[in-house]
CSV table of C-alpha atoms in Angstrom, one decimal:
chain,number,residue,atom,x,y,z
A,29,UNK,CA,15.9,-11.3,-102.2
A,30,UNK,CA,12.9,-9.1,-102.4
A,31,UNK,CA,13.6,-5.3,-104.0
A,32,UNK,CA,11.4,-3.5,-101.6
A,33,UNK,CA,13.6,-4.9,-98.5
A,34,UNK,CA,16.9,-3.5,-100.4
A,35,UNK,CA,15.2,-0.3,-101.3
A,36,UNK,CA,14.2,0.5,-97.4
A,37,UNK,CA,17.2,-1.3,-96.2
A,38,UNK,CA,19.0,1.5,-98.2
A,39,UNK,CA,16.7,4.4,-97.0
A,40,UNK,CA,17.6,3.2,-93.2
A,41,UNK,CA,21.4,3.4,-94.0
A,42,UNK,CA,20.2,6.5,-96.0
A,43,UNK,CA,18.8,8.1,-92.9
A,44,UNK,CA,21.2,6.8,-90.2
A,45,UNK,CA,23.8,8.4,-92.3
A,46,UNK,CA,22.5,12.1,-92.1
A,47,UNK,CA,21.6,11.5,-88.8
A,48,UNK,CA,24.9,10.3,-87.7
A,49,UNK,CA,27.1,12.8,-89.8
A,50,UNK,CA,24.5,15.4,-88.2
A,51,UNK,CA,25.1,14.1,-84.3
A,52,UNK,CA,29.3,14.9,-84.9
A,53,UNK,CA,28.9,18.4,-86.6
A,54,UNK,CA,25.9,19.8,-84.3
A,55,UNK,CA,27.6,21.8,-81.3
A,56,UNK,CA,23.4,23.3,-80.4
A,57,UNK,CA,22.5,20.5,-77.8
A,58,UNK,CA,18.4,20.5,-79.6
A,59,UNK,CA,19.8,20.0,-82.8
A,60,UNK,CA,22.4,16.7,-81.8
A,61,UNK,CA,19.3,15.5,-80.3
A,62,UNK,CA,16.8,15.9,-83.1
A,63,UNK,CA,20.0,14.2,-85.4
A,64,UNK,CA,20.8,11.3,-82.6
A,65,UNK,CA,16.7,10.7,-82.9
A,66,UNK,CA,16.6,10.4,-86.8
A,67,UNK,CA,19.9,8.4,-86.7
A,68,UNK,CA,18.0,5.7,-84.2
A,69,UNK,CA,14.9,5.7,-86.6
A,70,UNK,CA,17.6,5.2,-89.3
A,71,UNK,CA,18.7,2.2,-87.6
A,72,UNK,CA,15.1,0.9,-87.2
A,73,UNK,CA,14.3,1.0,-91.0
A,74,UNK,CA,16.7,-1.4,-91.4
A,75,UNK,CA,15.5,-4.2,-88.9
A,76,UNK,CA,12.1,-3.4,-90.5
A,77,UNK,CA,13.3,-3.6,-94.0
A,78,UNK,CA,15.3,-7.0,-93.2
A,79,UNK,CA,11.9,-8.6,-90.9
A,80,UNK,CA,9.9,-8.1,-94.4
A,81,UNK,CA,8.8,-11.1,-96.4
A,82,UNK,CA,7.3,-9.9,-99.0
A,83,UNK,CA,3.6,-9.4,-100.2
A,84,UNK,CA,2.5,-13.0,-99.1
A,85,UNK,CA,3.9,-14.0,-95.8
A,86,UNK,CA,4.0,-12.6,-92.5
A,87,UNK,CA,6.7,-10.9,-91.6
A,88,UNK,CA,9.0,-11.5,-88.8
A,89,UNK,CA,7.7,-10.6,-85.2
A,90,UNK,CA,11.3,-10.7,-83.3
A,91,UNK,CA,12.4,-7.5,-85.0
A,92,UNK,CA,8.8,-6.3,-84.5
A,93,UNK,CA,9.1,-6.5,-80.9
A,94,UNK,CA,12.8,-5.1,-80.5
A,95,UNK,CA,11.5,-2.1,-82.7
A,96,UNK,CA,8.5,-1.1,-80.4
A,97,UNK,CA,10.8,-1.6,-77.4
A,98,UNK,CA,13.0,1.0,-78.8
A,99,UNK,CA,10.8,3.6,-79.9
A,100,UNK,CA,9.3,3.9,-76.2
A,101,UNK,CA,13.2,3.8,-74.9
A,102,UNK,CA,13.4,6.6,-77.5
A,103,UNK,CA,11.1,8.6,-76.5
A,104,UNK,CA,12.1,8.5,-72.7
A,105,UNK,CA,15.7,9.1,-73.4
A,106,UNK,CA,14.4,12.0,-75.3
A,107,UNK,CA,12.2,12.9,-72.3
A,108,UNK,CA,15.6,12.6,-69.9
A,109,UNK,CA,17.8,14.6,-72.7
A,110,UNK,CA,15.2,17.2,-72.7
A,111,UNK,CA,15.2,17.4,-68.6
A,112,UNK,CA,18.6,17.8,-68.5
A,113,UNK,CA,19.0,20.4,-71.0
A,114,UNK,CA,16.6,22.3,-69.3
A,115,UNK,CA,18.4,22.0,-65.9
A,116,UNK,CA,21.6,23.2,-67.7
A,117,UNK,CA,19.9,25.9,-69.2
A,118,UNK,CA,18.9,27.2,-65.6
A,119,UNK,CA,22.3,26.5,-64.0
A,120,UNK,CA,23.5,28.8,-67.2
A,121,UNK,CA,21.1,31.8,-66.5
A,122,UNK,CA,22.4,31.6,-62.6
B,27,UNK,CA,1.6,-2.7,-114.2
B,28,UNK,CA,1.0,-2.8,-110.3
B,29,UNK,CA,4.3,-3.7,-109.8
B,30,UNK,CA,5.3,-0.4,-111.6
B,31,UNK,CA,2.9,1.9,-109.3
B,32,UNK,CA,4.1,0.1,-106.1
B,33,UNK,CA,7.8,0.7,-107.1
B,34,UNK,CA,6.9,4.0,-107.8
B,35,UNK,CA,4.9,4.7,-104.7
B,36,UNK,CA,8.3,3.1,-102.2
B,37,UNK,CA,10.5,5.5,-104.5
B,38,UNK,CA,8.6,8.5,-103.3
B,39,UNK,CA,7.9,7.4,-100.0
B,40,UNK,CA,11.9,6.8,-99.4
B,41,UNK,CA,12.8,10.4,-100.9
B,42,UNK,CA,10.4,12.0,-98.8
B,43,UNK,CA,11.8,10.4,-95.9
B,44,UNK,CA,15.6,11.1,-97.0
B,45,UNK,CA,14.4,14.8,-97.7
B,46,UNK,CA,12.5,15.2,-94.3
B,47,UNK,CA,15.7,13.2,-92.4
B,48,UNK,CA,18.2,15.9,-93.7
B,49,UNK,CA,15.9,18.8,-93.3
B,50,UNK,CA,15.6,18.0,-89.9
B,51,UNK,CA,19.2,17.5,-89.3
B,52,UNK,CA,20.4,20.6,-91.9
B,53,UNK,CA,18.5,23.4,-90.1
B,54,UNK,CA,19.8,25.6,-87.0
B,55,UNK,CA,16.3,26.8,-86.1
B,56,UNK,CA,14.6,24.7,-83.7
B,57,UNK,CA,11.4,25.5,-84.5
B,58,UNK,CA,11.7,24.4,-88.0
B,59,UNK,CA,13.8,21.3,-87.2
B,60,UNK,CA,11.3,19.9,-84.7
B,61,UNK,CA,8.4,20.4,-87.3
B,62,UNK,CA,10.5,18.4,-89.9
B,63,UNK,CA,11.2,15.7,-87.1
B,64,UNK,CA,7.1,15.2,-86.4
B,65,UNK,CA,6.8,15.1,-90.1
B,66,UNK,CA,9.4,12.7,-90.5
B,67,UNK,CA,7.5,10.4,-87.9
B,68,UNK,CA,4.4,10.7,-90.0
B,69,UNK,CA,5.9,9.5,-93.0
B,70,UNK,CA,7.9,6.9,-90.8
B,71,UNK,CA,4.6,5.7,-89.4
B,72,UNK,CA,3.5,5.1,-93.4
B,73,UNK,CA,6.8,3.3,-93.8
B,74,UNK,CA,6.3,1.1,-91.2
B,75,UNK,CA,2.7,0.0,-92.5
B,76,UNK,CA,4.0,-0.8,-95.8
B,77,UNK,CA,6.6,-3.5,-94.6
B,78,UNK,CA,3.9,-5.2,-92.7
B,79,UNK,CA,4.3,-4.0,-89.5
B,80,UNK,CA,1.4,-2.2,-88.0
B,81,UNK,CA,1.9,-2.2,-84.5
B,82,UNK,CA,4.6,0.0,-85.1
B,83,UNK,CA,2.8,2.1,-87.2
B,84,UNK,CA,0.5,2.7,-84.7
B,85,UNK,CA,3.5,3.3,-82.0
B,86,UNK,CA,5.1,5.3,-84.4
B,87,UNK,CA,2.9,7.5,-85.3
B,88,UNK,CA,1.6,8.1,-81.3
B,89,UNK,CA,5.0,8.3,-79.8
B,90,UNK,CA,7.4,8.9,-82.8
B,91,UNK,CA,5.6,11.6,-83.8
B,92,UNK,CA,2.8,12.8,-81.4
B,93,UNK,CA,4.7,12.6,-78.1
B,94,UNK,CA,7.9,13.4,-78.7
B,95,UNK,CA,6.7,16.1,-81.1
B,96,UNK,CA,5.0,17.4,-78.4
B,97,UNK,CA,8.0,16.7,-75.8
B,98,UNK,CA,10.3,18.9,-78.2
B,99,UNK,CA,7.9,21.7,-78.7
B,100,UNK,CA,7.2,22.2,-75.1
B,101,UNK,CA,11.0,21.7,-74.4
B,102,UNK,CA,11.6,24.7,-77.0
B,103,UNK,CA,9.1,26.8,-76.0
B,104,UNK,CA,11.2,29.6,-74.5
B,105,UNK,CA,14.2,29.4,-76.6
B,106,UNK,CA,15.5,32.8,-78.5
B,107,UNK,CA,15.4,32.4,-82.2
B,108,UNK,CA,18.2,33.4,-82.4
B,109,UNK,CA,21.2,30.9,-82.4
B,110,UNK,CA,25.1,31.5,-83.0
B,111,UNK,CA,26.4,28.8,-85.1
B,112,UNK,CA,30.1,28.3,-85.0
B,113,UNK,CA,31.5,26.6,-88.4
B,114,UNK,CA,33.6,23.7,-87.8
B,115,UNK,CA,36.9,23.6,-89.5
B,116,UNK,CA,36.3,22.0,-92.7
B,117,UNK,CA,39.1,19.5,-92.1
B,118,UNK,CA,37.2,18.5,-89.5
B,119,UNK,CA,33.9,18.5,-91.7
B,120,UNK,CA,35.8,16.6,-94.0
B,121,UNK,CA,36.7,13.8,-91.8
B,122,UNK,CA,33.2,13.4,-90.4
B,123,UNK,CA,31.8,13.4,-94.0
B,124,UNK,CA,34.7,10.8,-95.1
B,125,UNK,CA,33.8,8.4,-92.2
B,126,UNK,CA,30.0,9.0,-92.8
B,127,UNK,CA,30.5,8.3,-96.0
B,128,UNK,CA,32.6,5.1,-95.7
B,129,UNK,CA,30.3,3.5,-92.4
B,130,UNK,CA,27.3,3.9,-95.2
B,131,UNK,CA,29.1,1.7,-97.7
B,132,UNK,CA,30.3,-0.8,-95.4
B,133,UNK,CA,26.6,-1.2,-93.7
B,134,UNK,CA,25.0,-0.8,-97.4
B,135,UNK,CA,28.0,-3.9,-98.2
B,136,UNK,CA,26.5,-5.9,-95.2
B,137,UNK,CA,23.2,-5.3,-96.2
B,138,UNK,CA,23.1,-6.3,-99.7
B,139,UNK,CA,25.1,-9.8,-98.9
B,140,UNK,CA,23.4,-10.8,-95.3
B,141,UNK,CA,20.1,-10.5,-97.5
B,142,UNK,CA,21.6,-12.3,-100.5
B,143,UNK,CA,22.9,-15.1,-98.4
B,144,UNK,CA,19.8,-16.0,-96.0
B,145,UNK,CA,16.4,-17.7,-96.7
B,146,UNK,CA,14.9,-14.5,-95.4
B,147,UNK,CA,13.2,-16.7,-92.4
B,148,UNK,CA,15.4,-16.4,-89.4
B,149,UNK,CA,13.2,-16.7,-85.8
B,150,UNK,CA,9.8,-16.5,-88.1
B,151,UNK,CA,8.9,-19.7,-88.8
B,152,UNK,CA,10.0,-21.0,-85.3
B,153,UNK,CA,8.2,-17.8,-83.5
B,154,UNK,CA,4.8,-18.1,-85.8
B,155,UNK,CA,4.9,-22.1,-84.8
B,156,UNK,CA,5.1,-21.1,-81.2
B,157,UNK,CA,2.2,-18.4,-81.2
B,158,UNK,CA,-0.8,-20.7,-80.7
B,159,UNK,CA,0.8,-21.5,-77.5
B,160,UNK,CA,1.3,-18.4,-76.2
B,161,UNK,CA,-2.3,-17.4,-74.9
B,162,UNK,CA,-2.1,-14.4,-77.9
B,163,UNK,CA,-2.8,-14.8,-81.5
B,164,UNK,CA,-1.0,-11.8,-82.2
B,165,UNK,CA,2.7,-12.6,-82.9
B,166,UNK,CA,4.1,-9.4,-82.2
B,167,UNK,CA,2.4,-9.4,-78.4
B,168,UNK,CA,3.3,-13.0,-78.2
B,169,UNK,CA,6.9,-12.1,-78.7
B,170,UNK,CA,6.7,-9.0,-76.0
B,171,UNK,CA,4.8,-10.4,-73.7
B,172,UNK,CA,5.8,-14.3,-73.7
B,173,UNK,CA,8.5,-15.2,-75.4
B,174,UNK,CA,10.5,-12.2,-74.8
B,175,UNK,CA,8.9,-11.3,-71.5
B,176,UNK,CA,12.3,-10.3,-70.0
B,177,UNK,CA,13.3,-7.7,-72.6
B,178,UNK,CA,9.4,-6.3,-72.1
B,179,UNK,CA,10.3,-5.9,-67.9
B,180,UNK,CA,13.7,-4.5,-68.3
B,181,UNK,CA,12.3,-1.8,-70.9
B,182,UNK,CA,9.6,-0.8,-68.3
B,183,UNK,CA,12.6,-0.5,-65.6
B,184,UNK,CA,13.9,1.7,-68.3
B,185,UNK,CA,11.3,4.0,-68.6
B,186,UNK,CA,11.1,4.1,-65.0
B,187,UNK,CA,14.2,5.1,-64.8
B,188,UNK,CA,14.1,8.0,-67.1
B,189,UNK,CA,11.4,9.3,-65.5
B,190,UNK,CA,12.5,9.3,-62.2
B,191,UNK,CA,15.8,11.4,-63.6
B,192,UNK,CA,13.2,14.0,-65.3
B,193,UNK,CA,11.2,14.1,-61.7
B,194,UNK,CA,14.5,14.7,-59.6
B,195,UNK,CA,16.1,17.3,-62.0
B,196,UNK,CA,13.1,20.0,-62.9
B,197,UNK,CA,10.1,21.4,-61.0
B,198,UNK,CA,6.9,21.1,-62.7
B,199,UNK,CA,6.6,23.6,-65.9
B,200,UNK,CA,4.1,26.1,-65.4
B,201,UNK,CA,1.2,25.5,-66.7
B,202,UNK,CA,-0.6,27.3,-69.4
B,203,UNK,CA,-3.9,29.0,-70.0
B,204,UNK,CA,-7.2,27.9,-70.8
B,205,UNK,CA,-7.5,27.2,-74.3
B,206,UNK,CA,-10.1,28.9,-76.6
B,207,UNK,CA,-13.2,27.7,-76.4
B,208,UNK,CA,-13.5,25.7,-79.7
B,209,UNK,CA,-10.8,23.4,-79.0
B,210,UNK,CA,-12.0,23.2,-75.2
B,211,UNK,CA,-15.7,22.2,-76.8
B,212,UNK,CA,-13.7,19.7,-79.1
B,213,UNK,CA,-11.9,18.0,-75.9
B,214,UNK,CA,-14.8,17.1,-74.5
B,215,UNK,CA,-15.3,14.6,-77.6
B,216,UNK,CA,-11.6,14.4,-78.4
B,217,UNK,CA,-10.5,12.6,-74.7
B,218,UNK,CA,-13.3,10.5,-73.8
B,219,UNK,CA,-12.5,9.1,-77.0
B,220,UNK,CA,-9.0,8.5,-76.3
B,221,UNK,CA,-9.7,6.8,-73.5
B,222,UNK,CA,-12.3,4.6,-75.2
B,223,UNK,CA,-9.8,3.9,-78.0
B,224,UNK,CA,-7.2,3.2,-75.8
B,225,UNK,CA,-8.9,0.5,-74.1
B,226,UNK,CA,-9.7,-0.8,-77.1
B,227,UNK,CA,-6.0,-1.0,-78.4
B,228,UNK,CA,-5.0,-2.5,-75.2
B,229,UNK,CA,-7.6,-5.4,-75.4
B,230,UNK,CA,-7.5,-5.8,-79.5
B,231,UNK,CA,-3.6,-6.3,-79.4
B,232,UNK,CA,-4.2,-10.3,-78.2
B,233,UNK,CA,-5.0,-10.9,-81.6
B,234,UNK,CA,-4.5,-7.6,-83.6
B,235,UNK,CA,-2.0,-5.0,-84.3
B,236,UNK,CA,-2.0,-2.9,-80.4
B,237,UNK,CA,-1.1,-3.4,-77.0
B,238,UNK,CA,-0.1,-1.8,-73.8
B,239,UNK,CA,2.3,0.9,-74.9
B,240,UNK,CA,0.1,2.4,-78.0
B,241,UNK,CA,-2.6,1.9,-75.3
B,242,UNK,CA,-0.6,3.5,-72.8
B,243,UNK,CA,0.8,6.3,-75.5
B,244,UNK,CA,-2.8,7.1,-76.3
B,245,UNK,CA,-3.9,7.5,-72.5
B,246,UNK,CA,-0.9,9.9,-72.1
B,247,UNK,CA,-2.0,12.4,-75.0
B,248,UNK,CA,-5.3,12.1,-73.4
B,249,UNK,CA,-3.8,13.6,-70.5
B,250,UNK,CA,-1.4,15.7,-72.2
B,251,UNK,CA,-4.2,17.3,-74.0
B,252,UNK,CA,-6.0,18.3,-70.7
B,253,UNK,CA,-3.3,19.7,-69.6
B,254,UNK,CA,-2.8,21.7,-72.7
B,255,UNK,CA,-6.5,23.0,-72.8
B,256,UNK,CA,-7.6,22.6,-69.4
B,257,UNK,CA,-5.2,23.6,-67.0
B,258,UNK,CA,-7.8,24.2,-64.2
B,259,UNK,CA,-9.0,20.6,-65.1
B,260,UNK,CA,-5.6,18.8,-64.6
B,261,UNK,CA,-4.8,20.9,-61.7
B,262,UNK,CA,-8.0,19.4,-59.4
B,263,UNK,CA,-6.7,15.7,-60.4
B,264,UNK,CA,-4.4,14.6,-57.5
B,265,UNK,CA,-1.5,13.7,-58.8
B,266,UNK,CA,-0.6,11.8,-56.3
B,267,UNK,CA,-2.2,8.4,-58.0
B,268,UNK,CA,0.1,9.1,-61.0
B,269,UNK,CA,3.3,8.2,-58.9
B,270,UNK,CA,2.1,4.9,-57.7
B,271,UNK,CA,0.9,4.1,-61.7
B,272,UNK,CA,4.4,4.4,-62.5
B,273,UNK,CA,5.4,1.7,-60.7
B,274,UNK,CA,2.1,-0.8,-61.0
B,275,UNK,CA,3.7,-2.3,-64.1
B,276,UNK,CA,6.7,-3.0,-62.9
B,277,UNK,CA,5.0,-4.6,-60.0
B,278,UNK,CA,2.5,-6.7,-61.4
B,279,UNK,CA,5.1,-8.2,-63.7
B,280,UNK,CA,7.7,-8.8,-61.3
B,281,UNK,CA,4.7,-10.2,-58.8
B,282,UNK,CA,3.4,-12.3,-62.0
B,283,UNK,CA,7.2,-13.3,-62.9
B,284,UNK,CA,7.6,-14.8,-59.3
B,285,UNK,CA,4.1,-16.0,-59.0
B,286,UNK,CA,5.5,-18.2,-62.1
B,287,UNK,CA,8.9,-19.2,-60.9
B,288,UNK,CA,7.0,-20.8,-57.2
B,289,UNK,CA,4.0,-21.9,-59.2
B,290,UNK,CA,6.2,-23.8,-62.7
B,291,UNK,CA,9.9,-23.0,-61.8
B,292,UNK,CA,10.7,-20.7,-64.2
B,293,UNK,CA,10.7,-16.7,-63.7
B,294,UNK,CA,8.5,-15.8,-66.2
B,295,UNK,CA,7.1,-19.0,-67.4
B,296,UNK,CA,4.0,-18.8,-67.7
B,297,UNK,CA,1.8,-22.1,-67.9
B,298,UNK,CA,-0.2,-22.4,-71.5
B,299,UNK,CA,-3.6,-22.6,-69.9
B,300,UNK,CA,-3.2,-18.9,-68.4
B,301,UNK,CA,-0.6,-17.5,-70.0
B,302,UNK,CA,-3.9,-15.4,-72.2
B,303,UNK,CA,-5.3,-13.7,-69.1
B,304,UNK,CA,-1.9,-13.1,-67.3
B,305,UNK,CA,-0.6,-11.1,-70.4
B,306,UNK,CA,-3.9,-9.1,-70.0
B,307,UNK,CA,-2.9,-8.4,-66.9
B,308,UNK,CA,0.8,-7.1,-67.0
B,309,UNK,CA,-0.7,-5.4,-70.2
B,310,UNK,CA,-3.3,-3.3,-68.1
B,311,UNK,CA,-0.7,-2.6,-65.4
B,312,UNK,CA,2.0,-1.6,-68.3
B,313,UNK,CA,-0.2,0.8,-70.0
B,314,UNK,CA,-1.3,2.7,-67.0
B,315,UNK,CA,2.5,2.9,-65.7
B,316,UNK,CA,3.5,3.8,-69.9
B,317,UNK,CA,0.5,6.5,-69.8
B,318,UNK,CA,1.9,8.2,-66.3
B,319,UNK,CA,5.4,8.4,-67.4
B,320,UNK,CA,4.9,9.8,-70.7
B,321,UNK,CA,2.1,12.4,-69.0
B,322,UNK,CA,5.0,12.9,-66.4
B,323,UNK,CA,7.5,13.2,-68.9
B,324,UNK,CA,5.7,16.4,-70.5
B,325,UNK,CA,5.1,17.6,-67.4
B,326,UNK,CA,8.6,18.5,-67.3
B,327,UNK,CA,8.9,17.6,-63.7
B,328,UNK,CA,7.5,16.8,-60.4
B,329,UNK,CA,4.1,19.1,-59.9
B,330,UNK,CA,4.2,20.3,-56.4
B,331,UNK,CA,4.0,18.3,-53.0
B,332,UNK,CA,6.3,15.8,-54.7
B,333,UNK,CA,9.1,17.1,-53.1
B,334,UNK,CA,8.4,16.9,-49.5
B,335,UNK,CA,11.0,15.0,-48.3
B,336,UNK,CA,13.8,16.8,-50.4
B,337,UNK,CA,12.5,20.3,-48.9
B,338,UNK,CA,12.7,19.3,-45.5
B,339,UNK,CA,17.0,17.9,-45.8
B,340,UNK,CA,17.7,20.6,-47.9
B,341,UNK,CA,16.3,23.1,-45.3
B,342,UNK,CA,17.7,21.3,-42.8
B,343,UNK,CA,20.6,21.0,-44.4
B,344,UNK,CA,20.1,24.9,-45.1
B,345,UNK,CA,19.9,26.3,-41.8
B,346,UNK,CA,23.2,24.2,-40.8
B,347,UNK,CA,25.7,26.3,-43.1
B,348,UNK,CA,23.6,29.3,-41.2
B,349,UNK,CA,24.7,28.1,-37.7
């Protein structure tokens, strides 16, 4: 086992954590999604940290790939989240 | 003695990171929160690049923290400062800091034994066997593009998908005014070279970290910048082309996908001696189509014209609860 992996493994459960525990207590819609968004990166560190193998080797593409997927589904379910609180906003002012 | 500086150097990157994650999430002001979020990309993207993987350093720090940094400022743009907060009841805060709590140790248990108990090789040495005959030399295109092809096409039907929800729910924002004229002297540099770099991620990710969507994210803050700065600029483009980039890469890789299945009997399956050039070309269609839906995506809605057809049944529709 390589002590970086652990260490960033750690950070990812780390940051998921606060994220996640954020996400439940929020009740301002911005704030659950700036949490929900740190809680996915959270996740991310860890199939990062686990693809690592070490200094000398190449690491592991298949988490690579899955990683990059989700960061642009990220960002267009943030795009969506954003539409529809802006449409709820509106419907509010009425 | 290096060993020592690196440790030391992962130490302060991870409490910068924990810091950054927990501003973001602790503060009730949006402003402040979304700032902490776009640093907390940055220092992701640095993250990334030390556990070897530099494509998604790249992605990271386009989309994770240029994009939607600039999706959540635009989004907040007209919010009052002020916010009520209403406390939870601190049973209730209990609980969700008891099951926080305990879902950290069980996933930290996981951790600590799944890495304890493998070779730490998995896929790799099966995938990096593979790469020299997938047309790419780059093992993280190889995987998108080839061996994962499907997960690649669904992703773009997701995107897709998003954005057509953000086009049917909100008109267009209004646009803004012309910038001052430093920064409009500094776009004329600033997005010919974003273009040029673009292309050049696009082509180098056959055999280097890049590809179509840090391609296709850089194209899109080309055009978000324009339409920052240059409102009058983006307003003469027809937009029109934009809607039918958002579909070409769903298209060409379909189109390729079939092409495949009548040509070697397998959706998808690309034969070895073209498999190079066909992943260029779903690349080039995927970052165009990733480059209109993020542009679309800040645009905060369909620009008008889009909505022709809408106007017309709703009108219609309209002038029946009239009569």
């Amino acid at each position: 086992m390589i002590s970086e992996q652990l260490l960033f493994a750690l950070c990812g459960i780390g940051i998921f954590s606060i994220g996640l525990r954020a996400t439940l207590i929020h009740q301002q819609l911005l704030s659950r999604l700036l949490a929900l968004n740190v809680c996915g990166a959270g996740v991310f560190l860890i199939f990062i940290a686990i693809a690592y193998r070490g200094e000398t080797q190449i690491a592991d593409p298949v988490p690579h790939a899955l990683v990059l997927t989700g960061i642009v589904v990220a960002v267009s379910a943030m795009a969506m989240a954003l539409a529809l609180r802006h449409k709820l906003k509106d419907l509010n002012d009425e | 003695m290096t060993e020592w500086l690196w440790l030391f150097l992962d130490l302060t990157l991870i409490l910068l990171l924990l810091t950054l994650a927990w501003l973001t999430c602790a503060t009730h002001n949006n402003q402040k929160g979304v700032t902490y979020f776009i640093a907390f990309g940055l220092l992701l993207a640095l993250a990334w690049a030390r556990l070897k993987a530099p494509d998604l350093a790249l992605a990271e720090a386009v989309i994770g923290a240029g994009i939607s940094g600039a999706l959540l400022l635009a989004a907040i743009k007209h919010d009052d400062d002020a916010q009520s907060v209403n406390k939870l009841p601190s049973i209730k805060l209990w609980m969700v800091n008891l099951l926080t709590v305990a879902l950290a140790t069980l996933m930290g248990w996981g951790v600590w034994h799944g890495l304890e108990l493998s070779d730490g090789n998995r896929l790799a040495d099966q995938v990096l066997a593979q790469v020299p005959e997938s047309g790419v030399t780059n093992p993280v295109t190889a995987v998108l593009l080839n061996f994962r092809a499907y997960d690649t096409l669904l992703e773009l039907a997701v995107v897709l998908t998003a954005v057509l929800a953000v086009l049917t729910l909100n008109p267009m924002r209004k646009t803004y005014v012309p910038a001052e004229p430093i920064l409009q002297t500094m776009l004329s540099w600033l997005v010919p070279l974003l273009v040029v770099t673009s292309g050049y991620l696009l082509w180098v990710g056959a055999h280097a970290p890049g590809g179509a969507f840090q391609a296709g994210a850089l194209l899109a803050s080309a055009l978000i910048l324009l339409q920052l700065a240059q409102p009058t600029a983006y307003q003469a483009i027809n937009l029109n082309w934009m809607r039918f980039l958002l579909i070409v890469g769903i298209a060409v890789f379909v189109s390729v996908g079939l092409l495949m299945m009548f040509l070697n009997t397998a959706f998808l399956g690309y034969s070895s001696s073209w498999s190079g050039i066909l992943i260029l070309v779903i690349e080039t269609a995927a970052t165009f189509s990733i480059a209109s839906a993020l542009a679309i995506a800040y645009m905060g809605g369909r620009p008008d014209g889009w909505e022709t057809f809408e106007t017309s049944t709703s009108s219609g529709h309209q002038g029946g609860k009239h009569s």
